[in-house]
Amino acid sequence: MQAARALAFPRAHVDFAMSVELGDFDNTVRPTDPVPTRFHEPAEEINLGPACWLWDYLRRSGQGGFFLPLSGGLDSCATALIVHSMCRQVVAACARGDQQVLHDVRRCIGAAVDADYVPASPQELAGHLFYTCYMGTENSSRETRARAAHLAQAIGSYHVDLNMDAAVTAIVTLFALVAGSTPQYAVRGGSSRENLALQNIQARLRMLLAYLFAALLPWVRSREKSLLVLASANVDESLRGYFTKYDCSSADLNPIGSVSKADLRKYVQFARTHMDLPVLDEFLSAMPSAELVPHSETYVQSDEVEMGMSYDELGVFGRLRKCEGCGPYSMVTRLLHIWGDKLTPREIAQKVKRFFFYYSINRHKMTTITPAYHAETYAPDDNRFDLRPFLYNANWTWQFRIVDEMIDRIEQREDSK
């Protein structure tokens, strides 16, 4: 009844139909089945996305390849694997006869190959485009040196193994000559300031050497072009500030700059299976260590011990800080529910306060961070995705006071039971 009383809408008649005319109806047409949507797992995204990004940047830049300081640790290993994935995808495209990719490959490599060159394998292509270097010191272990060499051999990179103790000694000697005092490592009686300065000398020398070798190694091989330098600092180290400003985290590109340590470990496990690289077992079982101080049978430098928190904990802090917008107080209240079964309220509060303290005092490092491939919401990049200020009051006076008051109330309630 309501429809009958409704006002008629004006109709415009046109000379076409949006549906099949009755005379043209085909009853044999059948609907297609829905196409299932496939989402890549995080490890697959790390394997494919940054690799395509690197290739696009390389061919647009007109440079002759990439240079990577290969430390023998998980982070530089993951970066090398991404370049290996790039080579695999480029070789596959060449095998399909993709003329644009073939043109780009020949242009990047230059006169070192024939005009009709087609790469036969990812390792062969890496031998032209990918240079790696282990920059050891007296503090480096035989294990990391061997891991770097084994991985370079497996993926086919042009690998250099060097010791830079002479350069480190020259800088320390120069300082001692000028200042009249020679700094010592903490394990040899030096202060924390001396210990940190000596570590930073090694770290920053590696950046200098990386750019030197990126410019001249192709020249040694009679190649016409220079190389792009790759960094390998993960997102957790950036949040915590656990790296030296202007060390090997400073480069032209960083394929893993927005990837957490936990996701990188999953990626290396993925590559172990899908790329048939048994050498990766050595990296997965190794303890993360900067190897910047002397080690002995009773002491080995450990990243997680020095940071005062594990990489898994850092990943949680980073997601809560960025994705959930948590400050110190709200982060503690969240973690009291998540970690309450394994940590006391005061331990949780101490970990959160430690994180925010180091996050604050090291925030200035993010203003010079290397451009990275971004695929996650927890990335800390100051220049592009995280516009928070870089100068913080590291004491967090109000927030930490509220946290302490809350923990006191919790402990008093527990004691009264």
Short mmCIF file of C-alpha atoms in Angstrom, two decimals:
data_model
loop_
_atom_site.label_atom_id
_atom_site.label_comp_id
_atom_site.label_asym_id
_atom_site.label_seq_id
_atom_site.Cartn_x
_atom_site.Cartn_y
_atom_site.Cartn_z
CA MET A 1 0.00 0.00 0.00
CA GLN A 2 2.80 2.42 0.80
CA ALA A 3 4.47 1.69 -2.54
CA ALA A 4 1.23 2.37 -4.38
CA ARG A 5 0.85 5.77 -2.73
CA ALA A 6 4.52 6.77 -3.31
CA LEU A 7 5.21 9.50 -5.82
CA ALA A 8 6.57 8.25 -9.13
CA PHE A 9 10.15 9.22 -9.88
CA PRO A 10 10.82 10.73 -13.29
CA ARG A 11 12.39 8.25 -15.69
CA ALA A 12 14.80 9.10 -18.50
CA HIS A 13 14.82 6.60 -21.36
CA VAL A 14 18.17 6.20 -23.16
CA ASP A 15 19.22 4.12 -26.11
CA PHE A 16 21.30 1.51 -24.27
CA ALA A 17 20.87 -1.05 -21.50
CA MET A 18 23.08 -1.90 -18.54
CA SER A 19 21.77 -5.47 -18.53
CA VAL A 20 21.45 -8.13 -21.20
CA GLU A 21 18.45 -7.72 -23.46
CA LEU A 22 15.98 -10.57 -23.27
CA GLY A 23 16.73 -11.68 -26.81
CA ASP A 24 20.46 -11.85 -26.12
CA PHE A 25 20.19 -13.81 -22.88
CA ASP A 26 22.68 -16.73 -22.72
CA ASN A 27 21.71 -19.32 -20.16
CA THR A 28 24.96 -21.27 -20.67
CA VAL A 29 27.08 -18.61 -18.94
CA ARG A 30 28.22 -19.72 -15.48
CA PRO A 31 29.59 -17.56 -12.65
CA THR A 32 33.31 -17.82 -11.98
CA ASP A 33 34.44 -19.15 -8.63
CA PRO A 34 35.71 -16.59 -6.14
CA VAL A 35 39.48 -16.09 -6.38
CA PRO A 36 41.01 -16.82 -2.97
CA THR A 37 43.07 -13.99 -1.53
CA ARG A 38 46.60 -14.90 -0.48
CA PHE A 39 48.42 -12.74 2.00
CA HIS A 40 52.17 -13.08 2.34
CA GLU A 41 53.56 -14.06 5.71
CA PRO A 42 55.90 -11.46 7.28
CA ALA A 43 58.95 -13.51 6.31
CA GLU A 44 57.80 -13.63 2.69
CA GLU A 45 57.22 -9.87 2.67
CA ILE A 46 60.74 -9.28 3.96
CA ASN A 47 62.05 -11.61 1.29
CA LEU A 48 60.24 -9.98 -1.63
CA GLY A 49 59.44 -6.34 -0.84
CA PRO A 50 62.86 -4.93 0.14
CA ALA A 51 64.49 -6.96 -2.65
CA CYS A 52 62.32 -5.28 -5.28
CA TRP A 53 62.96 -1.92 -3.60
CA LEU A 54 66.72 -2.44 -3.79
CA TRP A 55 66.62 -3.42 -7.46
CA ASP A 56 64.47 -0.44 -8.38
CA TYR A 57 66.79 1.91 -6.49
CA LEU A 58 69.89 0.36 -8.06
CA ARG A 59 68.69 0.59 -11.65
CA ARG A 60 67.41 4.15 -11.15
CA SER A 61 70.62 5.31 -9.47
CA GLY A 62 72.86 4.07 -12.28
CA GLN A 63 75.39 2.65 -9.80
CA GLY A 64 77.24 -0.63 -10.18
CA GLY A 65 75.89 -2.63 -7.24
CA PHE A 66 75.84 -2.80 -3.45
CA PHE A 67 78.47 -2.90 -0.70
CA LEU A 68 77.65 -4.44 2.69
CA PRO A 69 79.81 -4.70 5.83
CA LEU A 70 79.16 -8.35 6.68
CA SER A 71 79.74 -8.80 10.41
CA GLY A 72 78.76 -12.43 10.81
CA GLY A 73 75.71 -11.43 12.86
CA LEU A 74 72.01 -11.94 12.17
CA ASP A 75 71.26 -8.40 10.96
CA SER A 76 73.89 -8.14 8.22
CA CYS A 77 73.07 -11.75 7.35
CA ALA A 78 69.42 -10.79 6.77
CA THR A 79 70.48 -7.82 4.64
CA ALA A 80 72.71 -10.06 2.53
CA LEU A 81 69.84 -12.50 2.11
CA ILE A 82 67.60 -9.72 0.82
CA VAL A 83 70.21 -8.89 -1.83
CA HIS A 84 70.38 -12.61 -2.65
CA SER A 85 66.59 -12.60 -3.02
CA MET A 86 66.92 -9.62 -5.36
CA CYS A 87 69.41 -11.56 -7.48
CA ARG A 88 67.08 -14.56 -7.56
CA GLN A 89 64.16 -12.47 -8.78
CA VAL A 90 66.30 -10.66 -11.38
CA VAL A 91 67.67 -13.95 -12.75
CA ALA A 92 64.14 -15.37 -12.92
CA ALA A 93 62.95 -12.31 -14.85
CA CYS A 94 65.89 -12.62 -17.25
CA ALA A 95 65.08 -16.30 -17.79
CA ARG A 96 61.54 -15.28 -18.75
CA GLY A 97 63.00 -12.97 -21.38
CA ASP A 98 62.09 -9.68 -19.68
CA GLN A 99 63.94 -7.23 -21.92
CA GLN A 100 63.73 -4.30 -19.50
CA VAL A 101 65.38 -6.31 -16.73
CA LEU A 102 68.04 -7.62 -19.11
CA HIS A 103 68.77 -4.07 -20.23
CA ASP A 104 69.07 -2.88 -16.62
CA VAL A 105 71.38 -5.77 -15.67
CA ARG A 106 73.74 -5.07 -18.55
CA ARG A 107 73.71 -1.35 -17.85
CA CYS A 108 74.53 -1.83 -14.13
CA ILE A 109 77.36 -4.29 -14.76
CA GLY A 110 78.73 -2.31 -17.71
CA ALA A 111 81.70 -3.32 -19.83
CA ALA A 112 82.52 -6.29 -17.60
CA VAL A 113 80.04 -8.43 -19.57
CA ASP A 114 79.07 -8.91 -23.20
CA ALA A 115 76.24 -6.95 -24.76
CA ASP A 116 74.06 -10.08 -24.85
CA TYR A 117 74.88 -11.19 -21.28
CA VAL A 118 72.23 -13.21 -19.43
CA PRO A 119 72.94 -14.17 -15.78
CA ALA A 120 72.94 -17.92 -15.33
CA SER A 121 72.41 -17.98 -11.55
CA PRO A 122 71.85 -15.63 -8.59
CA GLN A 123 75.41 -16.35 -7.42
CA GLU A 124 76.86 -15.35 -10.79
CA LEU A 125 74.90 -12.11 -10.78
CA ALA A 126 75.93 -11.39 -7.18
CA GLY A 127 79.55 -11.79 -8.21
CA HIS A 128 79.07 -8.74 -10.41
CA LEU A 129 76.70 -6.63 -8.28
CA PHE A 130 77.24 -7.50 -4.62
CA TYR A 131 80.36 -6.81 -2.54
CA THR A 132 80.72 -7.84 1.11
CA CYS A 133 83.47 -7.18 3.62
CA TYR A 134 84.30 -8.53 7.07
CA MET A 135 85.98 -5.71 9.01
CA GLY A 136 87.64 -7.46 11.91
CA THR A 137 89.63 -6.26 14.91
CA GLU A 138 91.41 -7.93 17.79
CA ASN A 139 87.99 -8.11 19.47
CA SER A 140 86.40 -10.10 16.65
CA SER A 141 85.92 -13.84 17.01
CA ARG A 142 86.90 -16.60 14.63
CA GLU A 143 83.26 -17.69 14.57
CA THR A 144 81.86 -14.45 13.15
CA ARG A 145 84.68 -14.23 10.60
CA ALA A 146 83.96 -17.78 9.45
CA ARG A 147 80.19 -17.20 9.31
CA ALA A 148 80.65 -14.14 7.10
CA ALA A 149 82.94 -16.03 4.72
CA HIS A 150 80.60 -19.04 4.53
CA LEU A 151 77.57 -16.89 3.76
CA ALA A 152 79.43 -14.85 1.13
CA GLN A 153 80.48 -18.06 -0.59
CA ALA A 154 76.94 -19.45 -0.51
CA ILE A 155 75.34 -16.39 -2.11
CA GLY A 156 78.24 -15.59 -4.47
CA SER A 157 79.21 -12.10 -3.31
CA TYR A 158 82.67 -10.63 -3.98
CA HIS A 159 84.01 -10.91 -0.44
CA VAL A 160 86.89 -9.14 1.29
CA ASP A 161 88.23 -10.13 4.73
CA LEU A 162 90.35 -7.55 6.53
CA ASN A 163 91.71 -6.53 9.92
CA MET A 164 91.57 -2.83 10.76
CA ASP A 165 93.57 -2.91 14.01
CA ALA A 166 96.27 -0.72 12.45
CA ALA A 167 93.73 2.06 11.82
CA VAL A 168 92.25 1.73 15.34
CA THR A 169 95.72 1.84 16.91
CA ALA A 170 96.68 4.88 14.84
CA ILE A 171 93.69 6.87 16.12
CA VAL A 172 94.23 5.86 19.75
CA THR A 173 97.94 6.68 19.45
CA LEU A 174 97.12 10.09 18.00
CA PHE A 175 94.81 10.86 20.90
CA ALA A 176 97.39 9.67 23.44
CA LEU A 177 100.05 11.85 21.79
CA VAL A 178 97.84 14.94 21.93
CA ALA A 179 96.11 14.39 25.29
CA GLY A 180 98.89 12.62 27.18
CA SER A 181 96.58 9.80 28.31
CA THR A 182 95.74 6.46 26.73
CA PRO A 183 92.15 5.19 27.11
CA GLN A 184 91.60 1.61 28.23
CA TYR A 185 88.74 -0.87 27.94
CA ALA A 186 86.66 -1.46 31.07
CA VAL A 187 87.87 -5.06 31.30
CA ARG A 188 91.40 -3.64 31.53
CA GLY A 189 90.61 -1.07 34.20
CA GLY A 190 89.26 1.77 32.09
CA SER A 191 86.20 3.89 32.88
CA SER A 192 82.86 3.52 31.12
CA ARG A 193 83.62 6.67 29.13
CA GLU A 194 86.94 5.24 27.89
CA ASN A 195 85.26 1.93 27.12
CA LEU A 196 82.53 3.57 25.04
CA ALA A 197 84.96 5.82 23.16
CA LEU A 198 87.15 2.87 22.16
CA GLN A 199 84.12 0.96 20.90
CA ASN A 200 82.92 3.95 18.88
CA ILE A 201 86.30 4.30 17.17
CA GLN A 202 85.91 0.80 15.72
CA ALA A 203 82.26 1.34 14.78
CA ARG A 204 82.85 4.66 13.00
CA LEU A 205 85.94 3.40 11.20
CA ARG A 206 83.76 0.73 9.63
CA MET A 207 81.52 3.37 8.09
CA LEU A 208 84.55 5.21 6.69
CA LEU A 209 86.00 1.99 5.29
CA ALA A 210 82.64 0.99 3.84
CA TYR A 211 82.45 4.12 1.71
CA LEU A 212 86.13 3.85 0.75
CA PHE A 213 85.75 0.25 -0.42
CA ALA A 214 82.42 0.99 -2.11
CA ALA A 215 84.17 3.61 -4.21
CA LEU A 216 87.39 1.75 -5.00
CA LEU A 217 86.73 -2.00 -5.01
CA PRO A 218 85.00 -1.77 -8.43
CA TRP A 219 87.99 0.27 -9.62
CA VAL A 220 90.33 -2.55 -8.52
CA ARG A 221 88.25 -4.90 -10.68
CA SER A 222 88.32 -2.45 -13.63
CA ARG A 223 84.64 -1.62 -13.21
CA GLU A 224 83.35 1.79 -14.20
CA LYS A 225 80.81 2.48 -11.45
CA SER A 226 80.76 2.86 -7.68
CA LEU A 227 78.59 0.99 -5.20
CA LEU A 228 75.67 1.88 -2.95
CA VAL A 229 76.43 1.19 0.71
CA LEU A 230 73.88 -0.86 2.65
CA ALA A 231 73.18 -0.53 6.37
CA SER A 232 71.92 -3.33 8.58
CA ALA A 233 70.47 -1.73 11.74
CA ASN A 234 67.13 -3.21 12.84
CA VAL A 235 64.19 -1.29 14.25
CA ASP A 236 64.74 -2.44 17.86
CA GLU A 237 68.30 -1.10 17.97
CA SER A 238 67.05 2.20 16.59
CA LEU A 239 64.35 2.51 19.26
CA ARG A 240 66.76 1.68 22.06
CA GLY A 241 69.58 3.71 20.51
CA TYR A 242 71.86 0.67 20.75
CA PHE A 243 74.14 1.69 17.90
CA THR A 244 76.84 4.26 17.25
CA LYS A 245 75.87 7.40 15.42
CA TYR A 246 77.67 7.36 12.06
CA ASP A 247 78.73 3.74 12.19
CA CYS A 248 77.60 1.03 9.77
CA SER A 249 74.01 2.05 10.48
CA SER A 250 74.81 5.12 8.35
CA ALA A 251 74.71 4.22 4.69
CA ASP A 252 72.82 4.92 1.48
CA LEU A 253 69.99 2.44 2.08
CA ASN A 254 68.81 0.19 4.89
CA PRO A 255 66.63 -2.75 3.75
CA ILE A 256 65.87 -3.85 7.35
CA GLY A 257 65.49 -0.44 8.99
CA SER A 258 61.82 -0.98 9.83
CA VAL A 259 62.02 -4.68 10.71
CA SER A 260 62.25 -6.00 14.26
CA LYS A 261 64.83 -8.51 15.43
CA ALA A 262 62.13 -11.12 15.99
CA ASP A 263 60.84 -10.77 12.42
CA LEU A 264 64.39 -10.87 11.06
CA ARG A 265 65.00 -14.13 12.87
CA LYS A 266 61.82 -15.56 11.31
CA TYR A 267 63.03 -14.37 7.92
CA VAL A 268 66.40 -16.08 8.26
CA GLN A 269 64.59 -19.28 9.28
CA PHE A 270 62.38 -18.88 6.20
CA ALA A 271 65.42 -18.38 3.96
CA ARG A 272 67.11 -21.43 5.48
CA THR A 273 64.31 -23.58 4.10
CA HIS A 274 63.20 -21.80 0.94
CA MET A 275 66.64 -20.81 -0.35
CA ASP A 276 68.41 -24.05 0.65
CA LEU A 277 71.13 -22.29 2.66
CA PRO A 278 72.28 -24.60 5.51
CA VAL A 279 74.92 -22.04 6.48
CA LEU A 280 72.15 -19.99 8.09
CA ASP A 281 71.97 -22.44 10.99
CA GLU A 282 75.21 -20.90 12.25
CA PHE A 283 73.60 -17.45 12.40
CA LEU A 284 70.40 -18.62 14.05
CA SER A 285 72.25 -20.27 16.93
CA ALA A 286 74.71 -17.40 17.54
CA MET A 287 74.41 -14.98 20.47
CA PRO A 288 73.96 -11.34 19.34
CA SER A 289 77.21 -9.49 20.14
CA ALA A 290 78.80 -6.26 18.92
CA GLU A 291 82.31 -7.68 19.52
CA LEU A 292 83.77 -4.26 20.27
CA VAL A 293 85.55 -5.08 23.53
CA PRO A 294 88.12 -7.76 24.45
CA HIS A 295 86.56 -11.12 25.29
CA SER A 296 87.83 -14.03 27.33
CA GLU A 297 86.72 -17.42 28.59
CA THR A 298 84.72 -15.72 31.36
CA TYR A 299 83.38 -12.67 29.48
CA VAL A 300 81.77 -12.23 26.07
CA GLN A 301 80.00 -9.00 25.10
CA SER A 302 76.24 -9.56 24.77
CA ASP A 303 73.78 -7.13 23.18
CA GLU A 304 70.87 -8.05 25.43
CA VAL A 305 72.94 -7.91 28.63
CA GLU A 306 74.29 -4.46 27.75
CA MET A 307 70.84 -3.17 26.79
CA GLY A 308 69.26 -4.49 29.97
CA MET A 309 66.38 -5.98 27.98
CA SER A 310 65.85 -8.69 25.42
CA TYR A 311 65.08 -8.11 21.75
CA ASP A 312 61.67 -9.72 22.27
CA GLU A 313 60.93 -7.20 25.03
CA LEU A 314 62.13 -4.37 22.80
CA GLY A 315 59.72 -5.51 20.12
CA VAL A 316 56.83 -5.31 22.59
CA PHE A 317 57.92 -1.85 23.80
CA GLY A 318 58.18 -0.61 20.22
CA ARG A 319 54.73 -1.79 19.18
CA LEU A 320 53.07 -0.40 22.30
CA ARG A 321 54.87 2.94 21.93
CA LYS A 322 54.13 3.45 18.25
CA CYS A 323 51.10 1.38 17.30
CA GLU A 324 49.16 1.83 20.57
CA GLY A 325 50.45 5.32 21.41
CA CYS A 326 51.56 4.31 24.92
CA GLY A 327 53.66 6.48 27.20
CA PRO A 328 55.42 5.17 30.32
CA TYR A 329 52.32 4.94 32.54
CA SER A 330 49.94 3.38 30.01
CA MET A 331 52.65 0.95 28.89
CA VAL A 332 53.17 -0.25 32.45
CA THR A 333 49.44 -0.74 32.97
CA ARG A 334 49.23 -2.78 29.75
CA LEU A 335 52.24 -4.94 30.61
CA LEU A 336 51.02 -5.63 34.14
CA HIS A 337 48.29 -7.71 32.50
CA ILE A 338 50.54 -9.25 29.81
CA TRP A 339 53.70 -10.00 31.83
CA GLY A 340 52.15 -10.23 35.29
CA ASP A 341 52.60 -13.99 35.51
CA LYS A 342 56.36 -13.95 34.91
CA LEU A 343 57.54 -10.57 36.29
CA THR A 344 56.72 -8.57 39.43
CA PRO A 345 55.07 -5.16 39.00
CA ARG A 346 58.30 -3.42 40.03
CA GLU A 347 60.36 -5.41 37.50
CA ILE A 348 57.92 -4.44 34.77
CA ALA A 349 58.06 -0.79 35.79
CA GLN A 350 61.87 -0.83 35.86
CA LYS A 351 62.06 -2.30 32.36
CA VAL A 352 59.62 0.26 30.95
CA LYS A 353 61.41 3.16 32.63
CA ARG A 354 64.77 1.91 31.36
CA PHE A 355 63.37 1.68 27.83
CA PHE A 356 61.96 5.20 27.85
CA PHE A 357 65.14 6.63 29.39
CA TYR A 358 67.38 5.22 26.65
CA TYR A 359 64.77 5.93 23.98
CA SER A 360 64.87 9.58 25.06
CA ILE A 361 68.60 10.17 25.35
CA ASN A 362 69.28 8.44 22.01
CA ARG A 363 66.45 9.98 20.04
CA HIS A 364 68.84 12.41 18.34
CA LYS A 365 70.31 9.47 16.45
CA MET A 366 67.07 9.05 14.54
CA THR A 367 67.44 12.44 12.86
CA THR A 368 70.29 11.03 10.76
CA ILE A 369 68.90 7.56 10.23
CA THR A 370 69.51 5.91 6.86
CA PRO A 371 66.49 5.76 4.50
CA ALA A 372 64.79 2.40 4.98
CA TYR A 373 62.18 0.23 3.35
CA HIS A 374 58.95 0.63 5.33
CA ALA A 375 56.38 -2.12 5.63
CA GLU A 376 55.44 -2.02 9.31
CA THR A 377 53.60 0.40 11.57
CA TYR A 378 56.17 0.16 14.36
CA ALA A 379 58.99 1.83 12.38
CA PRO A 380 60.84 4.60 14.28
CA ASP A 381 62.01 6.67 11.31
CA ASP A 382 62.12 10.28 12.47
CA ASN A 383 62.34 11.91 9.04
CA ARG A 384 59.37 10.28 7.36
CA PHE A 385 57.02 8.35 9.60
CA ASP A 386 57.53 9.38 13.22
CA LEU A 387 57.28 13.11 13.78
CA ARG A 388 57.82 13.08 17.54
CA PRO A 389 60.50 15.46 18.84
CA PHE A 390 64.04 14.14 19.19
CA LEU A 391 64.94 16.14 22.31
CA TYR A 392 63.25 14.64 25.37
CA ASN A 393 63.41 15.14 29.11
CA ALA A 394 64.92 11.74 29.81
CA ASN A 395 63.79 11.81 33.46
CA TRP A 396 60.09 11.64 32.49
CA THR A 397 59.45 13.19 35.91
CA TRP A 398 55.65 13.17 36.00
CA GLN A 399 55.17 9.84 34.21
CA PHE A 400 57.76 7.94 36.25
CA ARG A 401 56.36 9.38 39.51
CA ILE A 402 52.86 8.15 38.63
CA VAL A 403 54.30 4.72 37.74
CA ASP A 404 56.14 4.53 41.09
CA GLU A 405 53.00 5.52 43.01
CA MET A 406 51.00 2.83 41.23
CA ILE A 407 53.64 0.15 41.92
CA ASP A 408 53.75 1.17 45.61
CA ARG A 409 49.98 0.76 45.87
CA ILE A 410 50.13 -2.66 44.21
CA GLU A 411 52.90 -3.86 46.52
CA GLN A 412 51.07 -2.53 49.62
CA ARG A 413 47.93 -4.37 48.52
CA GLU A 414 49.91 -7.57 48.03
CA ASP A 415 51.60 -7.23 51.43
CA SER A 416 48.28 -6.75 53.21
CA LYS A 417 46.87 -10.04 51.98
#
